[in-house]
Tab-separated table of C-alpha atoms in Angstrom:
chain	number	residue	atom	x	y	z
A	643	MET	CA	6.715	-30.530	-14.276
A	644	GLN	CA	8.943	-27.645	-15.359
A	645	ARG	CA	5.930	-25.592	-16.443
A	646	SER	CA	4.234	-26.235	-13.102
A	647	ALA	CA	7.363	-25.164	-11.216
A	648	GLN	CA	7.538	-21.974	-13.243
A	649	GLN	CA	3.911	-21.218	-12.476
A	650	ILE	CA	4.433	-21.774	-8.758
A	651	GLU	CA	7.493	-19.523	-8.840
A	652	ARG	CA	5.495	-16.795	-10.545
A	653	ILE	CA	2.690	-17.033	-7.982
A	654	SER	CA	5.231	-16.836	-5.163
A	655	ARG	CA	6.496	-13.550	-6.637
A	656	TRP	CA	2.996	-12.094	-6.474
A	657	ARG	CA	2.904	-12.929	-2.780
A	658	GLU	CA	6.410	-11.610	-2.217
A	659	ALA	CA	5.439	-8.295	-3.803
A	660	PHE	CA	2.848	-7.795	-1.078
A	661	ARG	CA	4.791	-9.287	1.838
A	662	ASP	CA	8.307	-7.901	1.375
A	663	ASP	CA	9.367	-6.043	4.532
A	664	THR	CA	11.404	-3.387	2.722
A	665	THR	CA	9.510	-2.184	-0.347
A	666	GLY	CA	6.495	-4.502	-0.428
A	667	ILE	CA	3.043	-3.200	-1.300
A	668	HIS	CA	1.584	-3.704	2.172
A	669	LYS	CA	4.680	-2.106	3.777
A	670	THR	CA	4.295	0.955	1.544
A	671	VAL	CA	0.562	1.245	2.254
A	672	GLN	CA	1.121	0.856	6.004
A	673	ASP	CA	3.785	3.577	5.993
A	674	LEU	CA	1.499	5.915	4.052
A	675	LEU	CA	-1.386	5.303	6.445
A	676	TRP	CA	0.802	5.831	9.510
A	677	ASN	CA	2.268	9.069	8.159
A	678	TYR	CA	-1.230	10.243	7.236
A	679	ALA	CA	-2.458	9.647	10.790
A	680	ALA	CA	0.648	11.278	12.282
A	681	PHE	CA	0.348	14.340	10.052
A	682	ARG	CA	-3.352	14.785	10.785
A	683	THR	CA	-2.478	14.547	14.477
A	684	THR	CA	0.200	17.208	14.000
A	685	VAL	CA	-2.283	19.511	12.274
A	686	ARG	CA	-4.692	18.952	15.174
A	687	ILE	CA	-1.926	19.819	17.658
A	688	VAL	CA	-1.318	23.105	15.876
A	689	ARG	CA	-5.033	23.900	15.812
A	690	LEU	CA	-5.469	23.181	19.511
A	691	ALA	CA	-2.370	25.208	20.360
A	692	ASN	CA	-3.628	28.179	18.358
A	693	GLU	CA	-6.971	28.045	20.146
A	694	ARG	CA	-5.446	28.009	23.638
A	695	ARG	CA	-2.142	29.815	23.412
A	696	GLU	CA	-3.542	33.206	24.452
A	697	ALA	CA	-0.472	35.380	24.947
A	698	ARG	CA	2.014	32.592	24.242
A	699	PRO	CA	3.824	32.487	20.896
A	700	PRO	CA	2.551	29.990	18.287
A	701	LEU	CA	4.134	26.599	17.744
A	702	ASN	CA	7.474	26.741	16.002
A	703	GLN	CA	6.962	27.252	12.267
A	704	MET	CA	10.369	25.825	11.329
A	705	LEU	CA	9.576	22.419	12.805
A	706	PHE	CA	6.055	22.341	11.390
A	707	ASN	CA	7.337	23.191	7.905
A	708	LEU	CA	9.892	20.388	8.170
A	709	ILE	CA	7.191	17.906	9.179
A	710	SER	CA	4.806	19.154	6.505
A	711	GLU	CA	7.277	19.055	3.640
A	712	GLY	CA	8.475	15.611	4.679
A	713	TYR	CA	4.920	14.313	4.861
A	714	TRP	CA	3.848	15.543	1.434
A	715	SER	CA	7.025	14.268	-0.192
A	716	SER	CA	6.630	10.814	1.376
A	717	LEU	CA	2.942	10.669	0.398
A	718	LEU	CA	3.606	11.555	-3.232
A	719	LEU	CA	6.632	9.270	-3.545
A	720	GLY	CA	4.797	6.375	-1.900
A	721	THR	CA	1.873	6.831	-4.268
A	722	ARG	CA	4.211	6.809	-7.241
A	723	ARG	CA	5.818	3.582	-5.991
A	724	LEU	CA	2.466	1.826	-5.798
A	725	LEU	CA	1.589	2.987	-9.328
A	726	ASP	CA	4.974	2.179	-10.880
A	727	LYS	CA	4.676	0.750	-14.403
A	728	ALA	CA	7.972	-1.159	-14.358
A	729	PRO	CA	7.782	-4.980	-14.531
A	730	LEU	CA	7.550	-7.150	-11.438
A	731	ASN	CA	10.607	-9.260	-12.227
A	732	GLY	CA	14.177	-8.650	-13.302
A	733	PRO	CA	17.003	-6.351	-12.159
A	734	LYS	CA	14.786	-3.304	-12.749
A	735	GLY	CA	11.655	-4.901	-11.311
A	736	VAL	CA	9.423	-3.186	-8.743
A	737	TYR	CA	6.845	-4.170	-6.152
A	738	SER	CA	3.827	-2.113	-7.147
A	739	ILE	CA	0.124	-2.829	-7.437
A	740	ARG	CA	0.386	-2.312	-11.168
A	741	SER	CA	3.396	-4.607	-11.638
A	742	VAL	CA	1.602	-7.478	-9.899
A	743	VAL	CA	-1.662	-6.994	-11.774
A	744	LYS	CA	0.153	-6.767	-15.108
A	745	ASP	CA	2.066	-9.966	-14.312
A	746	VAL	CA	-1.167	-11.746	-13.416
A	747	GLU	CA	-2.680	-10.499	-16.657
A	748	THR	CA	0.159	-11.961	-18.712
A	749	SER	CA	-0.400	-15.255	-16.876
A	750	ARG	CA	-4.100	-15.348	-17.691
A	751	GLU	CA	-3.881	-18.164	-20.263
A	752	TRP	CA	-2.636	-20.702	-17.725
A	753	LEU	CA	-4.273	-19.255	-14.588
A	754	THR	CA	-7.291	-21.554	-14.625
A	755	ARG	CA	-9.801	-21.935	-11.833
A	756	ARG	CA	-8.090	-25.123	-10.648
A	757	ILE	CA	-4.621	-23.557	-10.539
A	758	TYR	CA	-6.022	-20.446	-8.875
A	759	VAL	CA	-7.826	-22.379	-6.130
A	760	GLU	CA	-5.013	-24.832	-5.450
A	761	LYS	CA	-1.880	-22.740	-6.028
A	762	VAL	CA	-2.833	-19.105	-5.477
A	763	LEU	CA	-5.204	-19.532	-2.535
A	764	ASP	CA	-3.818	-22.843	-1.241
A	765	ALA	CA	-7.249	-24.484	-1.079
A	766	GLN	CA	-8.599	-27.864	-2.116
A	767	TYR	CA	-10.366	-27.781	-5.459
A	768	ASP	CA	-12.975	-30.528	-4.995
A	769	LEU	CA	-15.678	-28.600	-3.192
A	770	ASP	CA	-18.292	-31.325	-3.674
A	771	ARG	CA	-16.112	-33.869	-1.890
A	772	LEU	CA	-15.473	-31.536	1.023
A	773	ARG	CA	-19.176	-30.821	1.368
A	774	ARG	CA	-19.984	-34.521	1.229
A	775	GLU	CA	-17.442	-35.285	3.949
A	776	GLN	CA	-18.846	-32.493	6.118
A	777	HIS	CA	-22.358	-33.852	5.649
A	778	GLU	CA	-21.207	-37.341	6.606
A	779	LYS	CA	-19.656	-35.975	9.815
A	780	LEU	CA	-22.875	-34.158	10.667
A	781	THR	CA	-24.905	-37.302	10.059
A	782	ALA	CA	-22.569	-39.423	12.168
A	783	ALA	CA	-22.756	-36.900	15.022
A	784	LYS	CA	-26.531	-37.487	15.271
A	785	GLY	CA	-27.293	-33.964	16.350
A	786	GLY	CA	-24.101	-33.479	18.347
A	787	VAL	CA	-21.768	-30.541	17.930
A	788	ILE	CA	-18.856	-30.905	15.510
A	789	TRP	CA	-16.208	-28.524	14.264
A	790	GLY	CA	-16.656	-27.032	10.818
A	791	ASP	CA	-13.961	-28.035	8.325
A	792	PRO	CA	-11.642	-25.045	7.684
A	793	GLU	CA	-10.620	-26.597	4.360
A	794	LEU	CA	-14.243	-26.474	3.243
A	795	MET	CA	-14.487	-22.782	4.108
A	796	LYS	CA	-11.188	-22.039	2.303
A	797	SER	CA	-12.357	-23.874	-0.790
A	798	GLU	CA	-15.722	-22.123	-0.804
A	799	ALA	CA	-14.050	-18.721	-0.480
A	800	ALA	CA	-11.519	-19.520	-3.231
A	801	HIS	CA	-14.234	-20.580	-5.664
A	802	ARG	CA	-16.298	-17.471	-4.842
A	803	HIS	CA	-13.295	-15.264	-5.583
A	804	PHE	CA	-12.797	-16.950	-8.930
A	805	ASP	CA	-16.500	-16.682	-9.711
A	806	THR	CA	-16.020	-12.919	-9.461
A	807	LEU	CA	-12.755	-12.935	-11.405
A	808	SER	CA	-14.079	-15.133	-14.199
A	809	GLY	CA	-17.645	-13.868	-14.359
A	810	VAL	CA	-18.798	-17.489	-14.253
A	811	SER	CA	-21.815	-18.446	-12.145
A	812	HIS	CA	-21.305	-20.976	-9.366
A	813	LEU	CA	-23.725	-23.200	-11.285
A	814	ALA	CA	-21.482	-23.273	-14.364
A	815	ARG	CA	-18.035	-23.657	-12.811
A	816	SER	CA	-15.320	-25.471	-14.751
A	817	PRO	CA	-11.698	-26.288	-13.849
A	818	ASP	CA	-10.636	-24.485	-17.042
A	819	ASP	CA	-12.383	-21.161	-16.333
A	820	LEU	CA	-10.136	-18.117	-16.883
A	821	VAL	CA	-10.047	-14.611	-15.455
A	822	ASP	CA	-12.247	-12.183	-17.359
A	823	PRO	CA	-9.987	-9.556	-19.054
A	824	ALA	CA	-12.459	-6.890	-17.916
A	825	ILE	CA	-11.138	-7.365	-14.361
A	826	PHE	CA	-7.723	-6.050	-15.372
A	827	THR	CA	-9.288	-3.177	-17.280
A	828	ARG	CA	-11.284	-2.096	-14.220
A	829	ILE	CA	-8.273	-2.279	-11.903
A	830	GLU	CA	-6.149	-0.280	-14.348
A	831	ALA	CA	-8.867	2.377	-14.619
A	832	ARG	CA	-8.711	2.933	-10.849
A	833	LEU	CA	-4.924	3.156	-10.881
A	834	ALA	CA	-4.860	5.393	-13.952
A	835	ALA	CA	-7.103	7.874	-12.119
A	836	LEU	CA	-4.119	8.552	-9.837
A	837	ASP	CA	-1.447	8.718	-12.530
A	838	GLY	CA	-1.412	12.517	-12.420
A	839	ILE	CA	0.278	12.216	-9.022
A	840	ALA	CA	2.951	9.901	-10.414
A	841	VAL	CA	3.608	12.280	-13.314
A	842	HIS	CA	3.920	15.221	-10.914
A	843	VAL	CA	6.328	13.313	-8.667
A	844	SER	CA	8.539	12.325	-11.604
A	845	THR	CA	9.100	15.947	-12.575
A	846	HIS	CA	8.842	17.788	-9.240
A	847	VAL	CA	10.063	15.389	-6.531
A	848	ALA	CA	11.920	12.301	-7.792
A	849	HIS	CA	13.666	14.139	-10.620
A	850	ALA	CA	14.806	17.730	-11.014
A	851	GLY	CA	12.584	18.489	-13.967
A	852	ASN	CA	13.283	21.616	-15.978
A	853	LYS	CA	10.747	24.258	-16.920
A	854	GLU	CA	9.634	22.373	-20.016
A	855	SER	CA	9.340	18.946	-18.404
A	856	ARG	CA	7.298	20.385	-15.514
A	857	LEU	CA	4.814	22.086	-17.819
A	858	ASN	CA	1.179	21.118	-17.075
A	859	LYS	CA	2.270	18.567	-14.456
A	860	LEU	CA	1.495	20.509	-11.301
A	861	LEU	CA	-0.962	19.180	-8.716
A	862	ASP	CA	-3.304	22.110	-8.277
A	863	ASP	CA	-4.445	22.716	-4.694
A	864	PHE	CA	-3.637	19.165	-3.560
A	865	ASP	CA	-4.567	19.180	0.114
A	866	GLU	CA	-5.438	16.912	3.028
A	867	ARG	CA	-8.777	15.936	1.479
A	868	ASP	CA	-7.038	14.874	-1.726
A	869	ALA	CA	-4.545	12.880	0.337
A	870	GLN	CA	-7.424	11.084	2.038
A	871	LYS	CA	-9.076	10.211	-1.290
A	872	THR	CA	-5.769	9.021	-2.745
A	873	LEU	CA	-4.950	6.791	0.216
A	874	LYS	CA	-8.473	5.383	0.273
A	875	GLN	CA	-8.223	4.465	-3.401
A	876	LEU	CA	-4.782	2.900	-3.009
A	877	LYS	CA	-5.720	0.913	0.092
A	878	GLU	CA	-8.918	-0.407	-1.456
A	879	VAL	CA	-7.186	-1.622	-4.611
A	880	ALA	CA	-4.150	-2.983	-2.720
A	881	ASP	CA	-6.379	-4.892	-0.295
A	882	LEU	CA	-8.538	-6.381	-3.026
A	883	THR	CA	-5.677	-7.390	-5.328
A	884	GLY	CA	-3.775	-8.763	-2.333
A	885	VAL	CA	-6.678	-11.044	-1.434
A	886	TRP	CA	-7.209	-12.084	-5.049
A	887	PHE	CA	-3.677	-12.670	-6.273
A	888	ALA	CA	-1.453	-13.110	-3.218
A	889	ASN	CA	-3.689	-14.820	-0.647
A	890	GLU	CA	-3.025	-11.807	1.564
A	891	GLY	CA	-5.466	-10.013	3.809
A	892	GLY	CA	-5.827	-6.254	3.801
A	893	THR	CA	-3.694	-3.800	5.701
A	894	GLY	CA	-4.655	-1.027	8.092
A	895	LEU	CA	-3.250	1.518	10.498
A	896	THR	CA	-0.375	-0.087	12.387
A	897	THR	CA	-0.868	-0.730	16.101
A	898	TYR	CA	1.964	1.101	17.836
A	899	ILE	CA	3.687	-0.841	20.603
A	900	GLY	CA	3.839	1.929	23.182
A	901	ASP	CA	2.284	5.384	23.388
A	902	GLN	CA	2.493	7.413	20.198
A	903	PHE	CA	1.508	10.535	22.159
A	904	GLN	CA	4.273	10.173	24.741
A	905	GLY	CA	6.048	13.461	25.446
A	906	LEU	CA	3.543	15.678	23.651
A	907	ASP	CA	2.446	17.173	26.972
A	908	GLN	CA	5.986	18.427	27.616
A	909	PRO	CA	7.742	21.437	26.064
A	910	VAL	CA	10.244	20.558	23.364
A	911	VAL	CA	12.908	22.770	24.925
A	912	GLN	CA	13.190	24.926	28.022
A	913	LYS	CA	13.388	28.694	27.672
A	914	ALA	CA	16.938	28.568	28.991
A	915	ASP	CA	17.915	26.305	26.078
A	916	ILE	CA	17.103	28.875	23.395
A	917	THR	CA	20.557	30.454	23.797
A	918	ASP	CA	22.143	27.068	23.127
A	919	LEU	CA	20.005	26.576	20.027
A	920	ALA	CA	20.903	30.031	18.743
A	921	GLU	CA	24.595	29.228	19.099
A	922	GLN	CA	24.051	25.900	17.323
A	923	TRP	CA	22.434	27.785	14.442
A	924	ARG	CA	25.421	30.146	14.203
A	925	VAL	CA	27.800	27.150	14.146
A	926	ILE	CA	25.858	25.628	11.271
A	927	ASP	CA	25.824	28.964	9.438
A	928	ARG	CA	29.629	29.255	9.698
A	929	GLU	CA	30.011	25.608	8.668
A	930	VAL	CA	27.907	26.039	5.541
A	931	ALA	CA	29.724	29.262	4.650
A	932	ASN	CA	32.976	27.273	4.465
A	933	TRP	CA	31.545	24.710	2.030
A	934	SER	CA	33.262	26.111	-1.061
A	935	ILE	CA	36.233	25.321	-3.237
A	936	ASP	CA	38.338	27.415	-5.580
A	937	PRO	CA	39.248	26.309	-9.092
A	938	ALA	CA	42.526	24.843	-7.872
A	939	GLY	CA	40.720	22.600	-5.435
A	940	LEU	CA	38.400	21.125	-8.065
């Protein structure tokens, strides 16, 4: 009983890693996708403005630089979070794709087909019984319309997933089938292909790396196309591992409740407000100039 409770607790942590509203895997992926869409929209705004501005000045470079730098930092940091190699559990645990997959891998010896179907995917194991019951209902209906059994469909899907995970044919299924280790190797290979980003972030963004620690860890010419490929890879792996190990569907671009383009057809400030902004800038300049202490004040 204690072993079973421990297994259930472990499975619940896999689900929590995907579902957590603060730093969960799906939350991180959704934020990355939203920021990607917003940044591509911003780039499109700039392009359209440049095509039509005629004699008007271009869009403000200060604001665009702020948006751009914020976007690239959030993309790189979010990618690093999803690739984090720290363990899933404990005071230094993390919710990353890798932490979940590694935890599943260490659970392989007890994660049998039966436990997977019943505990991970919350389905009934006895597929033959469910099919027999469905057939009996069809026979009793004598050609009438009946509802399909959702439990039968859940069980069929769960067994198909484990067929893939175990490499066992549906004709040779056994309650004691285990996940094929090659599955973990293939997932890790996809994640490892993005590790260069995590290494770059550790020395250039998350930590103030020195000249030596930054050596050979620069992302050369990383642009919007690379961002697209990175997000595609992360979403694909997160969706698949979420379905497999957390009974979670995939994630996509969030549906905004409202109009995400509201206000874009209006100027940010009126021409008369520029004087006010200039004064604000001077106030900030004087404020920053006073941020100093002498040795006595230390």
